[in-house]
DNA sequence: TCTGGGGTCCTAGGACCC
DNA sequence: TCTGGGGTCCTAGGACCC
C-alpha cells in the first residue's frame, strides 16, 4: 500500500510562544536564548533575515541585536511545554495516528486519506485558530520526504505553508533546488564530505548508488537515500520505546570552585534525574557523574572527568542514587579548578516487575521505599512546598542566568495575562 | 565578561568464549 | 616453522536529531 506521511512543524516555535501573549511583537525581531542565556536557539523570521545564525552565542551578535532592537527572551520551557501540548491535542482531532517527534513537530500517518492539500490547510488554520501558533505542513510518501516538503512549505511563501510531494515529479523539482545539508539525517560532517565528491543538492544525493553510500558512510545514510527515493525505511512510530537514558546537567551561571557547592549541585542533578526516572516508571542500574571546566576559558587550566558505577540492584530510590553519585563525585573531584558544568546520567534501565530482588532485602522493605518516594514526588508536585534530601542545595543560587524570562502565562494563576 | 540540554543509533575494536 | 573459525558482549566515540 502507498504510504502518506504529514509532518506538521511549528514556525519559529519558541518565538511564536513568546508572541502569543505579546501581540505587539508580531512584526518585531525576536530571539529566544538557551539555558543560562548563552546561545540563540530560536529566531523569528526578521532575525533570520538579519543573517543571525542558529545556535550562535549571544555575545557574538550583541551589536546587531542592539542595532535592530531585537527582543530577547530567556527560555521559558514551562510555557513552551504547555503550548506544545495544546498543539498536539489539536492535531489529534485530525488523526489518532500521531507521532509526537519533538516539542514543536509531529508526524501524522495519513495513508489512505484523500484531498491531502485541503486537509493540510484545514490543519493549519485550525491550529492557528485554537492555539495561535503558525505551523507548516509537508506531505510525502516517506518521513524524510515529508521533512523536505515541510522545508519547502516554510521556505517558499507562495505555497501557503503546505507542500504535497505525493507526485514524484514534484519531489524531483524540490530535491533539485534543496541543498544537501537540509536533508534530514545529513549533518555538518556529512555535508562537508559529500561536497568533496560534488554532491551538493538533495537530488544528487538521491541519485547516488546505495551500495557506495553504505560503504563510505553508514546504513543510516543508506536509509536516507532510499527514503529520498520514496522507499519507506523509517517506520511511523506512535508508541515510542521507553527511554534508555536519563540525563540532568547544567552549565553554571557562575563558576564553582569549592567542593561542597559542587557536591550539592551534583546531588541536585542526581535527585532530579531519579525523579524523572520514577516518572518513566523505570529502574536504573548504572549511574554516571561528570564535571568539567569551561572548554572556552583560555587562561584557566582545563579539567574534565567522569565516573560510572553500578548499583547493587536496579533502583529509582533517590537515596540509593544519591549515595552512589556522591561516591562517584568524590572519586573525580579535583581541587583548584573553576568548574563550569556538571551532570548526572542514569542508564541500563529495567522495569520494576522485571527486577531481580536482593536476596537479603525483605520485600516489605522494598514496598516501603516505593511509598516514601511516591510521597516525596506528590509533595514536590503539589505546589505546596518542597522536601529534599540532605545533600541537595535547595537555594538554587548557583543556577542559570535567566535575565529575560517571560511569565508562565498559561500555567500559574498569578501569571495569567490581564485583558 | 558572555558559548544549552537533552536524546538516538551505529561502528570499530578489544576481551572473551568454544 | 607452523598459529582457525565462529561467535558474543561491552565500551568509546562519532554521527545525527531537536
Short mmCIF file of N, CA, C and O in Angstrom, two decimals, chain A residues 152-260:
data_model
loop_
_atom_site.label_atom_id
_atom_site.label_comp_id
_atom_site.label_asym_id
_atom_site.label_seq_id
_atom_site.Cartn_x
_atom_site.Cartn_y
_atom_site.Cartn_z
N UNK A 152 10.21 22.99 2.28
CA UNK A 152 9.71 23.77 1.15
C UNK A 152 8.55 24.67 1.55
O UNK A 152 8.49 25.84 1.15
N UNK A 153 7.66 24.15 2.37
CA UNK A 153 6.49 24.92 2.79
C UNK A 153 6.91 26.14 3.60
O UNK A 153 6.29 27.20 3.53
N UNK A 154 7.98 26.00 4.37
CA UNK A 154 8.46 27.12 5.19
C UNK A 154 9.21 28.14 4.33
O UNK A 154 9.08 29.34 4.49
N UNK A 155 9.99 27.61 3.41
CA UNK A 155 10.91 28.45 2.64
C UNK A 155 10.18 29.29 1.59
O UNK A 155 10.51 30.45 1.39
N UNK A 156 9.19 28.68 0.93
CA UNK A 156 8.55 29.38 -0.19
C UNK A 156 7.15 29.84 0.21
O UNK A 156 6.24 29.04 0.39
N UNK A 157 7.02 31.15 0.37
CA UNK A 157 5.78 31.71 0.91
C UNK A 157 4.57 31.41 0.01
O UNK A 157 3.45 31.28 0.49
N UNK A 158 4.83 31.31 -1.30
CA UNK A 158 3.72 31.09 -2.23
C UNK A 158 2.99 29.76 -1.99
O UNK A 158 1.86 29.57 -2.45
N UNK A 159 3.63 28.85 -1.29
CA UNK A 159 3.00 27.56 -1.03
C UNK A 159 1.86 27.68 -0.02
O UNK A 159 1.09 26.75 0.15
N UNK A 160 1.79 28.83 0.67
CA UNK A 160 0.77 28.98 1.69
C UNK A 160 1.00 28.06 2.88
O UNK A 160 0.07 27.74 3.62
N UNK A 161 2.22 27.61 3.06
CA UNK A 161 2.55 26.80 4.25
C UNK A 161 2.20 25.33 4.12
O UNK A 161 2.25 24.59 5.09
N UNK A 162 1.84 24.90 2.90
CA UNK A 162 1.51 23.48 2.68
C UNK A 162 2.19 23.00 1.40
O UNK A 162 2.04 23.64 0.36
N UNK A 163 2.95 21.90 1.49
CA UNK A 163 3.52 21.30 0.28
C UNK A 163 3.20 19.81 0.27
O UNK A 163 3.46 19.10 1.24
N UNK A 164 2.61 19.36 -0.83
CA UNK A 164 2.27 17.95 -1.01
C UNK A 164 3.20 17.35 -2.05
O UNK A 164 3.17 17.73 -3.22
N UNK A 165 4.05 16.41 -1.62
CA UNK A 165 5.02 15.80 -2.53
C UNK A 165 4.60 14.39 -2.94
O UNK A 165 5.44 13.54 -3.19
N UNK A 166 3.30 14.14 -3.01
CA UNK A 166 2.85 12.80 -3.42
C UNK A 166 3.34 12.48 -4.83
O UNK A 166 3.66 11.33 -5.15
N UNK A 167 3.41 13.49 -5.67
CA UNK A 167 3.79 13.31 -7.07
C UNK A 167 5.31 13.26 -7.24
O UNK A 167 6.00 14.20 -6.86
N UNK A 168 5.85 12.17 -7.79
CA UNK A 168 7.31 12.02 -7.94
C UNK A 168 7.94 13.16 -8.72
O UNK A 168 9.11 13.53 -8.44
N UNK A 169 7.23 13.74 -9.66
CA UNK A 169 7.80 14.85 -10.43
C UNK A 169 8.03 16.06 -9.53
O UNK A 169 9.05 16.76 -9.63
N UNK A 170 7.05 16.31 -8.65
CA UNK A 170 7.22 17.43 -7.72
C UNK A 170 8.37 17.15 -6.75
O UNK A 170 9.12 18.06 -6.39
N UNK A 171 8.50 15.90 -6.32
CA UNK A 171 9.61 15.52 -5.45
C UNK A 171 10.93 15.93 -6.09
O UNK A 171 11.78 16.56 -5.47
N UNK A 172 11.05 15.55 -7.35
CA UNK A 172 12.30 15.78 -8.07
C UNK A 172 12.62 17.27 -8.16
O UNK A 172 13.76 17.70 -7.94
N UNK A 173 11.57 18.06 -8.44
CA UNK A 173 11.77 19.51 -8.55
C UNK A 173 12.30 20.11 -7.26
O UNK A 173 13.24 20.91 -7.27
N UNK A 174 11.69 19.71 -6.15
CA UNK A 174 12.12 20.27 -4.87
C UNK A 174 13.52 19.76 -4.48
O UNK A 174 14.37 20.53 -4.03
N UNK A 175 13.75 18.47 -4.72
CA UNK A 175 15.07 17.89 -4.41
C UNK A 175 16.18 18.64 -5.13
O UNK A 175 17.26 18.87 -4.59
N UNK A 176 15.89 19.04 -6.37
CA UNK A 176 16.92 19.67 -7.20
C UNK A 176 17.34 21.03 -6.67
O UNK A 176 18.48 21.45 -6.88
N UNK A 177 16.45 21.71 -5.97
CA UNK A 177 16.81 23.06 -5.50
C UNK A 177 17.07 23.10 -3.99
O UNK A 177 17.21 24.17 -3.41
N UNK A 178 17.15 21.93 -3.36
CA UNK A 178 17.40 21.90 -1.92
C UNK A 178 18.85 21.51 -1.64
O UNK A 178 19.32 20.48 -2.12
N UNK A 179 19.56 22.34 -0.87
CA UNK A 179 20.93 21.99 -0.50
C UNK A 179 20.95 20.68 0.29
O UNK A 179 20.04 20.44 1.10
N UNK A 180 21.96 19.89 0.08
CA UNK A 180 22.01 18.56 0.71
C UNK A 180 22.03 18.67 2.23
O UNK A 180 21.54 17.80 2.94
N UNK A 181 22.52 19.81 2.74
CA UNK A 181 22.59 19.99 4.20
C UNK A 181 21.21 20.07 4.84
O UNK A 181 21.08 19.90 6.05
N UNK A 182 20.17 20.34 4.03
CA UNK A 182 18.82 20.44 4.58
C UNK A 182 18.14 19.09 4.72
O UNK A 182 17.05 18.99 5.28
N UNK A 183 18.77 18.05 4.19
CA UNK A 183 18.15 16.72 4.25
C UNK A 183 18.24 16.18 5.67
O UNK A 183 19.28 16.27 6.33
N UNK A 184 17.14 15.61 6.13
CA UNK A 184 17.05 15.02 7.47
C UNK A 184 18.04 13.86 7.58
O UNK A 184 17.95 12.90 6.80
N UNK A 185 19.01 13.96 8.49
CA UNK A 185 19.99 12.90 8.63
C UNK A 185 21.35 13.27 8.06
O UNK A 185 22.32 12.55 8.24
N UNK A 186 21.40 14.39 7.37
CA UNK A 186 22.69 14.87 6.85
C UNK A 186 23.12 16.07 7.68
O UNK A 186 22.51 17.13 7.60
N UNK A 187 24.13 15.88 8.47
CA UNK A 187 24.61 16.94 9.35
C UNK A 187 25.83 17.64 8.77
O UNK A 187 26.11 17.54 7.58
N UNK A 188 26.56 18.32 9.63
CA UNK A 188 27.68 19.14 9.18
C UNK A 188 28.78 18.31 8.53
O UNK A 188 29.27 18.61 7.45
N UNK A 189 29.16 17.23 9.23
CA UNK A 189 30.26 16.39 8.74
C UNK A 189 29.96 15.79 7.38
O UNK A 189 30.79 15.84 6.47
N UNK A 190 28.77 15.20 7.29
CA UNK A 190 28.41 14.55 6.03
C UNK A 190 28.31 15.57 4.89
O UNK A 190 28.70 15.30 3.76
N UNK A 191 27.80 16.75 5.21
CA UNK A 191 27.69 17.80 4.19
C UNK A 191 29.07 18.10 3.61
O UNK A 191 29.26 18.17 2.40
N UNK A 192 30.06 18.26 4.52
CA UNK A 192 31.43 18.53 4.10
C UNK A 192 31.97 17.44 3.18
O UNK A 192 32.50 17.71 2.10
N UNK A 193 31.80 16.19 3.64
CA UNK A 193 32.34 15.07 2.87
C UNK A 193 31.64 14.89 1.53
O UNK A 193 32.27 14.55 0.53
N UNK A 194 30.34 15.13 1.52
CA UNK A 194 29.59 14.99 0.27
C UNK A 194 30.01 16.06 -0.74
O UNK A 194 30.08 15.82 -1.94
N UNK A 195 30.29 17.23 -0.19
CA UNK A 195 30.68 18.34 -1.06
C UNK A 195 31.96 17.98 -1.83
O UNK A 195 32.11 18.32 -3.00
N UNK A 196 32.87 17.28 -1.14
CA UNK A 196 34.14 16.92 -1.76
C UNK A 196 33.95 16.05 -2.99
O UNK A 196 34.80 16.04 -3.89
N UNK A 197 32.86 15.27 -3.03
CA UNK A 197 32.64 14.44 -4.21
C UNK A 197 31.54 15.01 -5.09
O UNK A 197 30.94 14.31 -5.91
N UNK A 198 31.26 16.31 -4.88
CA UNK A 198 30.36 17.00 -5.80
C UNK A 198 28.88 16.84 -5.51
O UNK A 198 28.04 17.21 -6.32
N UNK A 199 28.55 16.27 -4.35
CA UNK A 199 27.13 16.12 -4.00
C UNK A 199 26.70 17.33 -3.20
O UNK A 199 27.02 17.45 -2.02
N UNK A 200 25.98 18.22 -3.85
CA UNK A 200 25.60 19.45 -3.17
C UNK A 200 24.09 19.61 -2.99
O UNK A 200 23.65 20.35 -2.13
N UNK A 201 23.31 18.91 -3.80
CA UNK A 201 21.85 19.03 -3.67
C UNK A 201 21.25 17.71 -3.21
O UNK A 201 21.86 16.65 -3.34
N UNK A 202 20.03 17.81 -2.72
CA UNK A 202 19.31 16.61 -2.27
C UNK A 202 19.11 15.65 -3.44
O UNK A 202 19.18 14.43 -3.27
N UNK A 203 18.89 16.20 -4.62
CA UNK A 203 18.66 15.32 -5.79
C UNK A 203 19.91 14.50 -6.11
O UNK A 203 19.82 13.29 -6.35
N UNK A 204 21.07 15.15 -6.06
CA UNK A 204 22.30 14.41 -6.34
C UNK A 204 22.52 13.30 -5.32
O UNK A 204 22.98 12.21 -5.67
N UNK A 205 22.16 13.58 -4.07
CA UNK A 205 22.29 12.54 -3.05
C UNK A 205 21.33 11.38 -3.35
O UNK A 205 21.70 10.21 -3.27
N UNK A 206 20.11 11.74 -3.74
CA UNK A 206 19.10 10.71 -4.01
C UNK A 206 19.51 9.82 -5.17
O UNK A 206 19.14 8.64 -5.22
N UNK A 207 20.31 10.36 -6.08
CA UNK A 207 20.69 9.59 -7.26
C UNK A 207 21.96 8.76 -7.05
O UNK A 207 22.39 8.04 -7.94
N UNK A 208 22.51 8.83 -5.85
CA UNK A 208 23.73 8.05 -5.61
C UNK A 208 23.43 6.57 -5.46
O UNK A 208 22.32 6.17 -5.07
N UNK A 209 24.44 5.77 -5.71
CA UNK A 209 24.34 4.32 -5.59
C UNK A 209 24.29 3.93 -4.11
O UNK A 209 25.19 4.30 -3.34
N UNK A 210 23.28 3.18 -3.71
CA UNK A 210 23.12 2.87 -2.28
C UNK A 210 24.27 2.04 -1.73
O UNK A 210 24.65 2.19 -0.58
N UNK A 211 24.85 1.17 -2.57
CA UNK A 211 25.97 0.35 -2.08
C UNK A 211 27.17 1.22 -1.77
O UNK A 211 27.87 1.04 -0.77
N UNK A 212 27.38 2.18 -2.64
CA UNK A 212 28.51 3.09 -2.44
C UNK A 212 28.31 3.91 -1.16
O UNK A 212 29.23 4.09 -0.37
N UNK A 213 27.08 4.39 -0.98
CA UNK A 213 26.74 5.17 0.21
C UNK A 213 27.01 4.35 1.46
O UNK A 213 27.63 4.80 2.42
N UNK A 214 26.60 3.09 1.42
CA UNK A 214 26.76 2.24 2.59
C UNK A 214 28.23 2.00 2.90
O UNK A 214 28.65 1.97 4.04
N UNK A 215 29.02 1.85 1.83
CA UNK A 215 30.44 1.59 2.03
C UNK A 215 31.14 2.80 2.63
O UNK A 215 31.93 2.68 3.55
N UNK A 216 30.81 3.98 2.10
CA UNK A 216 31.56 5.16 2.52
C UNK A 216 30.97 5.87 3.74
O UNK A 216 31.66 6.61 4.40
N UNK A 217 29.69 5.64 3.99
CA UNK A 217 29.07 6.30 5.14
C UNK A 217 28.53 5.25 6.10
O UNK A 217 29.28 4.65 6.84
N UNK A 218 27.23 4.99 6.07
CA UNK A 218 26.69 4.00 7.01
C UNK A 218 25.31 3.57 6.54
O UNK A 218 24.77 4.12 5.59
N UNK A 219 24.75 2.61 7.25
CA UNK A 219 23.40 2.18 6.90
C UNK A 219 22.39 3.31 7.15
O UNK A 219 21.35 3.36 6.52
N UNK A 220 22.73 4.20 8.08
CA UNK A 220 21.82 5.31 8.37
C UNK A 220 21.65 6.17 7.12
O UNK A 220 20.55 6.51 6.70
N UNK A 221 22.80 6.49 6.51
CA UNK A 221 22.77 7.31 5.30
C UNK A 221 22.11 6.56 4.15
O UNK A 221 21.40 7.16 3.34
N UNK A 222 22.34 5.26 4.10
CA UNK A 222 21.69 4.47 3.04
C UNK A 222 20.17 4.58 3.16
O UNK A 222 19.47 4.76 2.16
N UNK A 223 19.68 4.51 4.37
CA UNK A 223 18.24 4.65 4.58
C UNK A 223 17.75 6.01 4.10
O UNK A 223 16.70 6.12 3.47
N UNK A 224 18.54 7.03 4.42
CA UNK A 224 18.16 8.38 3.98
C UNK A 224 18.01 8.43 2.47
O UNK A 224 17.02 8.96 1.95
N UNK A 225 18.99 7.84 1.76
CA UNK A 225 18.94 7.87 0.30
C UNK A 225 17.71 7.11 -0.21
O UNK A 225 16.99 7.58 -1.10
N UNK A 226 17.45 5.96 0.37
CA UNK A 226 16.26 5.19 -0.05
C UNK A 226 14.98 5.98 0.22
O UNK A 226 14.06 6.01 -0.60
N UNK A 227 14.93 6.63 1.37
CA UNK A 227 13.74 7.41 1.70
C UNK A 227 13.54 8.56 0.72
O UNK A 227 12.41 8.88 0.36
N UNK A 228 14.64 9.17 0.30
CA UNK A 228 14.54 10.26 -0.67
C UNK A 228 13.95 9.76 -1.99
O UNK A 228 13.39 10.52 -2.77
N UNK A 229 14.10 8.45 -2.24
CA UNK A 229 13.54 7.87 -3.46
C UNK A 229 12.15 7.26 -3.24
O UNK A 229 11.67 6.50 -4.08
N UNK A 230 11.57 7.57 -2.10
CA UNK A 230 10.18 7.17 -1.89
C UNK A 230 10.00 5.80 -1.25
O UNK A 230 8.88 5.32 -1.10
N UNK A 231 11.11 5.18 -0.81
CA UNK A 231 11.01 3.87 -0.19
C UNK A 231 10.99 4.03 1.34
O UNK A 231 11.93 4.59 1.91
N UNK A 232 9.93 3.57 1.99
CA UNK A 232 9.81 3.75 3.43
C UNK A 232 10.81 2.88 4.18
O UNK A 232 10.78 1.66 4.09
N UNK A 233 11.73 3.52 4.89
CA UNK A 233 12.71 2.79 5.71
C UNK A 233 12.56 3.16 7.18
O UNK A 233 12.90 2.40 8.07
N UNK A 234 12.08 4.37 7.43
CA UNK A 234 11.92 4.82 8.81
C UNK A 234 10.43 4.73 9.12
O UNK A 234 9.63 5.49 8.57
N UNK A 235 10.08 3.78 9.96
CA UNK A 235 8.67 3.50 10.20
C UNK A 235 8.00 4.57 11.04
O UNK A 235 8.65 5.26 11.82
N UNK A 236 6.72 4.66 10.86
CA UNK A 236 5.90 5.50 11.72
C UNK A 236 5.87 4.87 13.11
O UNK A 236 5.73 3.66 13.24
N UNK A 237 6.01 5.68 14.14
CA UNK A 237 6.19 5.13 15.47
C UNK A 237 5.38 5.94 16.48
O UNK A 237 5.88 6.90 17.05
N UNK A 238 4.12 5.56 16.67
CA UNK A 238 3.29 6.38 17.56
C UNK A 238 3.31 5.91 19.02
O UNK A 238 2.66 6.50 19.86
N UNK A 239 4.06 4.83 19.30
CA UNK A 239 4.23 4.48 20.72
C UNK A 239 5.70 4.19 20.97
O UNK A 239 6.14 3.05 20.96
N UNK A 240 6.46 5.27 21.14
CA UNK A 240 7.92 5.12 21.26
C UNK A 240 8.31 4.24 22.43
O UNK A 240 7.60 4.18 23.44
N UNK A 241 9.43 3.56 22.29
CA UNK A 241 10.01 2.77 23.37
C UNK A 241 10.30 3.66 24.57
O UNK A 241 10.55 4.86 24.40
N UNK A 242 10.28 3.07 25.76
CA UNK A 242 10.68 3.88 26.91
C UNK A 242 12.13 4.34 26.77
O UNK A 242 12.92 3.73 26.06
N UNK A 243 12.45 5.43 27.43
CA UNK A 243 13.80 6.00 27.36
C UNK A 243 14.86 4.99 27.80
O UNK A 243 14.60 4.12 28.62
N UNK A 244 16.05 5.14 27.26
CA UNK A 244 17.15 4.25 27.64
C UNK A 244 18.17 4.96 28.52
O UNK A 244 19.10 4.36 29.02
N UNK A 245 17.98 6.24 28.65
CA UNK A 245 18.98 7.04 29.36
C UNK A 245 18.30 8.31 29.86
O UNK A 245 17.45 8.86 29.16
N UNK A 246 18.65 8.73 31.05
CA UNK A 246 18.12 9.99 31.56
C UNK A 246 19.28 10.83 32.04
O UNK A 246 20.16 10.34 32.75
N UNK A 247 19.27 12.08 31.65
CA UNK A 247 20.39 12.95 32.00
C UNK A 247 19.87 14.22 32.63
O UNK A 247 18.82 14.73 32.25
N UNK A 248 20.60 14.70 33.61
CA UNK A 248 20.30 16.01 34.16
C UNK A 248 21.62 16.75 34.32
O UNK A 248 22.49 16.31 35.08
N UNK A 249 21.78 17.84 33.60
CA UNK A 249 23.03 18.59 33.69
C UNK A 249 22.77 20.06 33.40
O UNK A 249 21.77 20.41 32.76
N UNK A 250 23.64 20.89 33.88
CA UNK A 250 23.54 22.35 33.64
C UNK A 250 24.94 22.96 33.58
O UNK A 250 25.85 22.49 34.26
N UNK A 251 25.01 24.03 32.81
CA UNK A 251 26.15 24.93 32.96
C UNK A 251 25.79 25.90 34.08
O UNK A 251 24.63 26.19 34.28
N UNK A 252 26.79 26.41 34.77
CA UNK A 252 26.51 27.29 35.89
C UNK A 252 26.55 28.74 35.48
O UNK A 252 27.34 29.12 34.61
N UNK A 253 25.71 29.55 36.12
CA UNK A 253 25.72 30.99 35.88
C UNK A 253 27.07 31.57 36.28
O UNK A 253 27.60 32.45 35.61
N UNK A 254 27.63 31.06 37.40
CA UNK A 254 28.97 31.47 37.80
C UNK A 254 29.80 30.22 38.06
O UNK A 254 29.26 29.21 38.52
N UNK A 255 31.08 30.30 37.83
CA UNK A 255 31.95 29.15 38.05
C UNK A 255 31.92 28.71 39.51
O UNK A 255 31.79 29.55 40.41
N UNK A 256 32.06 27.43 39.72
CA UNK A 256 32.09 26.88 41.08
C UNK A 256 33.51 26.36 41.36
O UNK A 256 34.08 25.63 40.55
N UNK A 257 34.04 26.76 42.50
CA UNK A 257 35.41 26.37 42.81
C UNK A 257 35.51 25.54 44.08
O UNK A 257 36.54 24.92 44.32
N UNK A 258 34.47 25.53 44.92
CA UNK A 258 34.63 24.79 46.18
C UNK A 258 33.88 23.47 46.17
O UNK A 258 32.82 23.31 45.55
N UNK A 259 34.46 22.54 46.89
CA UNK A 259 34.00 21.15 46.93
C UNK A 259 32.53 21.04 47.32
O UNK A 259 31.74 20.39 46.63
N UNK A 260 32.15 21.70 48.41
CA UNK A 260 30.81 21.43 48.94
C UNK A 260 29.72 21.97 48.00
O UNK A 260 28.68 21.34 47.83
#
